[in-house]
Amino acid sequence: MNAGLGKILSPERVLLGADDLSALMPQHLLVDAQGLLLGAGPTTRKILPGNARFLHDAFVITRPITAAPIAELLSELVESSDRIELRLTADAKVRLRGQVVRLADDMFLLDLGFGMTLPEAVRRLKLDEGDFAASSLAMEFLFLHEANHGILRELSLFNTRLNDARSEAEDRAYTDPLTGLRNRRGLELALDMALHATRGSEEARGFGGFAVAQVDLDHFKAVNDLYGHAAGDDVLRHVARVLGEAIRDGDVAARTGGDEFVLILHGATNHRALRKLGQRIISEIRKPIESGPNLCHVAASIGLTISSNYDDPIAEQLLADADMALYESKRAGRGKVTILTGSLPPATPLRPVTK
Amino acid sequence: MHWLVRRSIESFLRETYSDQFWLRVCQRSGDDALQRYVYDRHSIDLISDAARFLDKPEDDLLEDLGAWIARRRRVRRLLRFSGRNFPDFLLNLEMLADRVRMVMPDFFMPRVQVFEDGADCLRIDFPPDGHDWACCMAGLIRCMADDYGALGLIWIGENSVTVQISDGSFAPGRRFLLGGDEEAAR
């Protein structure tokens, strides 16, 4: 192999005492041709049952697979230099593999190792550093095994926290801190998603239609002026609660300005049902609101438009048209619900569906 | 900063002080920038801020961090793999950077050299700008001395840590089982 080594005279035979053999190969076994155990290294002794006399008392040979008697099997392994693979009879999870050499006619030496089952074997057999030869990589293997586990665990915890922080930050970015409703950015996102869902096939548009409602408070400024901003905040929280209770799961309520709110109502295209919903919201908002010692009174007007009114609805148009309907409600004396239909002034680029 | 460093500092500050304290350290540059900011920051800036809020020398906080890291059960086990006893552990610190690189190739840890520095005295030398590492390592070594049941005096130099081992086996030390779970084995 190595040019340098070629000049060194290797002795034909090396004599090793049993102690030296155990020091070099703590996981060895000496057996005779019948598999009778003649000797074992200190680590192998730890895994042998106390009453084991033959190889097959302690081990099941898993490779090579053969029905041949043990004597034949050992001789074949010596000639072919193939590995022998075994598992503990008492514990199938501990597997070993090794090399067989013939020391004398009737004596074979097996040097064994745990291979990939090392961590399992160390745990089950309670082995420690002294059980492995100094040249063995067992310690390094175990170190890597544990280090990998630890790092993967930390990494997944780190990623979880990172994701939590990210979604928390996103939630914050889309939420109105005072009322917990969505803010304008949150509304825009929801509106885009709603529009996206309505695009595509005719059926999808039919079922996927939605209404956009602009809700505006009346007399809100008066409450602020009369009772202060804390009372104003109480009013806004009250309105948010009313809106939150009025809408269904999947619908969206947002606060887009001081006293302006927007709702996205999915699957709500029936005028009568929308009008009823709007009136219920208005009557709930109209109830007196306690704020400290004061009772605050506000009212609300609502304007709606429906996505199925449009061939190709876009967000700005829907919001502007709902706003126009809202203006109509205010003009008609406040506390009203207006749903945009084809009868509105043609000042908008709207193409109304005549019903 | 490497995610593991960030996670160590965060966990250390959260556990030793409080979640609020950690948020305060992060929030230095204002609420809005909090999230992006903390991921971009240098680890040593986090330590500087924390030390200032605590009115504690930065070196001391780094030493606490090192000791805290070594007290983690998993880390402690990995460190115990490095040596049969405390002096052996110290000598093998030379291999620590290689061990770390083997598990995390993207994690930079400076190589150290260990010298015998008089009787029962070992000096661990860091590269020229390794003072922060030295402080952290001193805390870690202090904790591991306890773990091995050894008695040692530790000095932090500019870029080195010196350990005087008065007694290699002062107390029995904590058990270390290769197969793990010392708690259950007790």
XYZ file of C-alpha atoms in Angstrom, chain A residues 122-123 127-129 142-144 146-147 151 153-155 157-158 161-162 165 169 172, chain B residues 3-4 6-7 10-11 14 34-35 39 74 77-78 81 84 99 102-104 178-179:
42
model
C -25.242 2.988 25.201
C -28.546 3.891 26.811
C -22.037 1.978 28.752
C -19.567 4.786 29.310
C -16.430 6.223 27.766
C -22.501 10.243 20.470
C -21.489 13.882 20.697
C -22.761 14.566 17.183
C -26.764 14.680 20.917
C -25.607 17.961 19.448
C -29.682 22.079 17.797
C -34.786 21.384 18.901
C -33.467 24.885 19.503
C -33.916 25.733 15.847
C -38.189 26.648 19.019
C -36.424 29.629 17.493
C -40.877 32.218 18.207
C -39.872 33.994 15.032
C -43.368 37.427 16.502
C -46.392 42.083 14.171
C -50.610 44.660 14.947
C -29.768 32.600 15.316
C -28.336 30.465 18.097
C -29.692 35.492 19.478
C -31.766 32.715 20.969
C -32.981 36.140 24.500
C -33.571 33.028 26.623
C -35.960 36.304 29.697
C -39.019 46.499 17.249
C -39.364 43.371 15.194
C -33.107 40.560 14.131
C -28.255 19.645 26.919
C -23.989 17.119 28.502
C -22.270 18.188 25.301
C -18.316 14.859 26.336
C -13.202 12.805 31.660
C -16.687 20.287 17.546
C -18.838 19.893 12.892
C -22.391 20.375 14.119
C -23.002 23.886 12.779
C -23.255 8.589 28.258
C -26.702 7.203 27.648
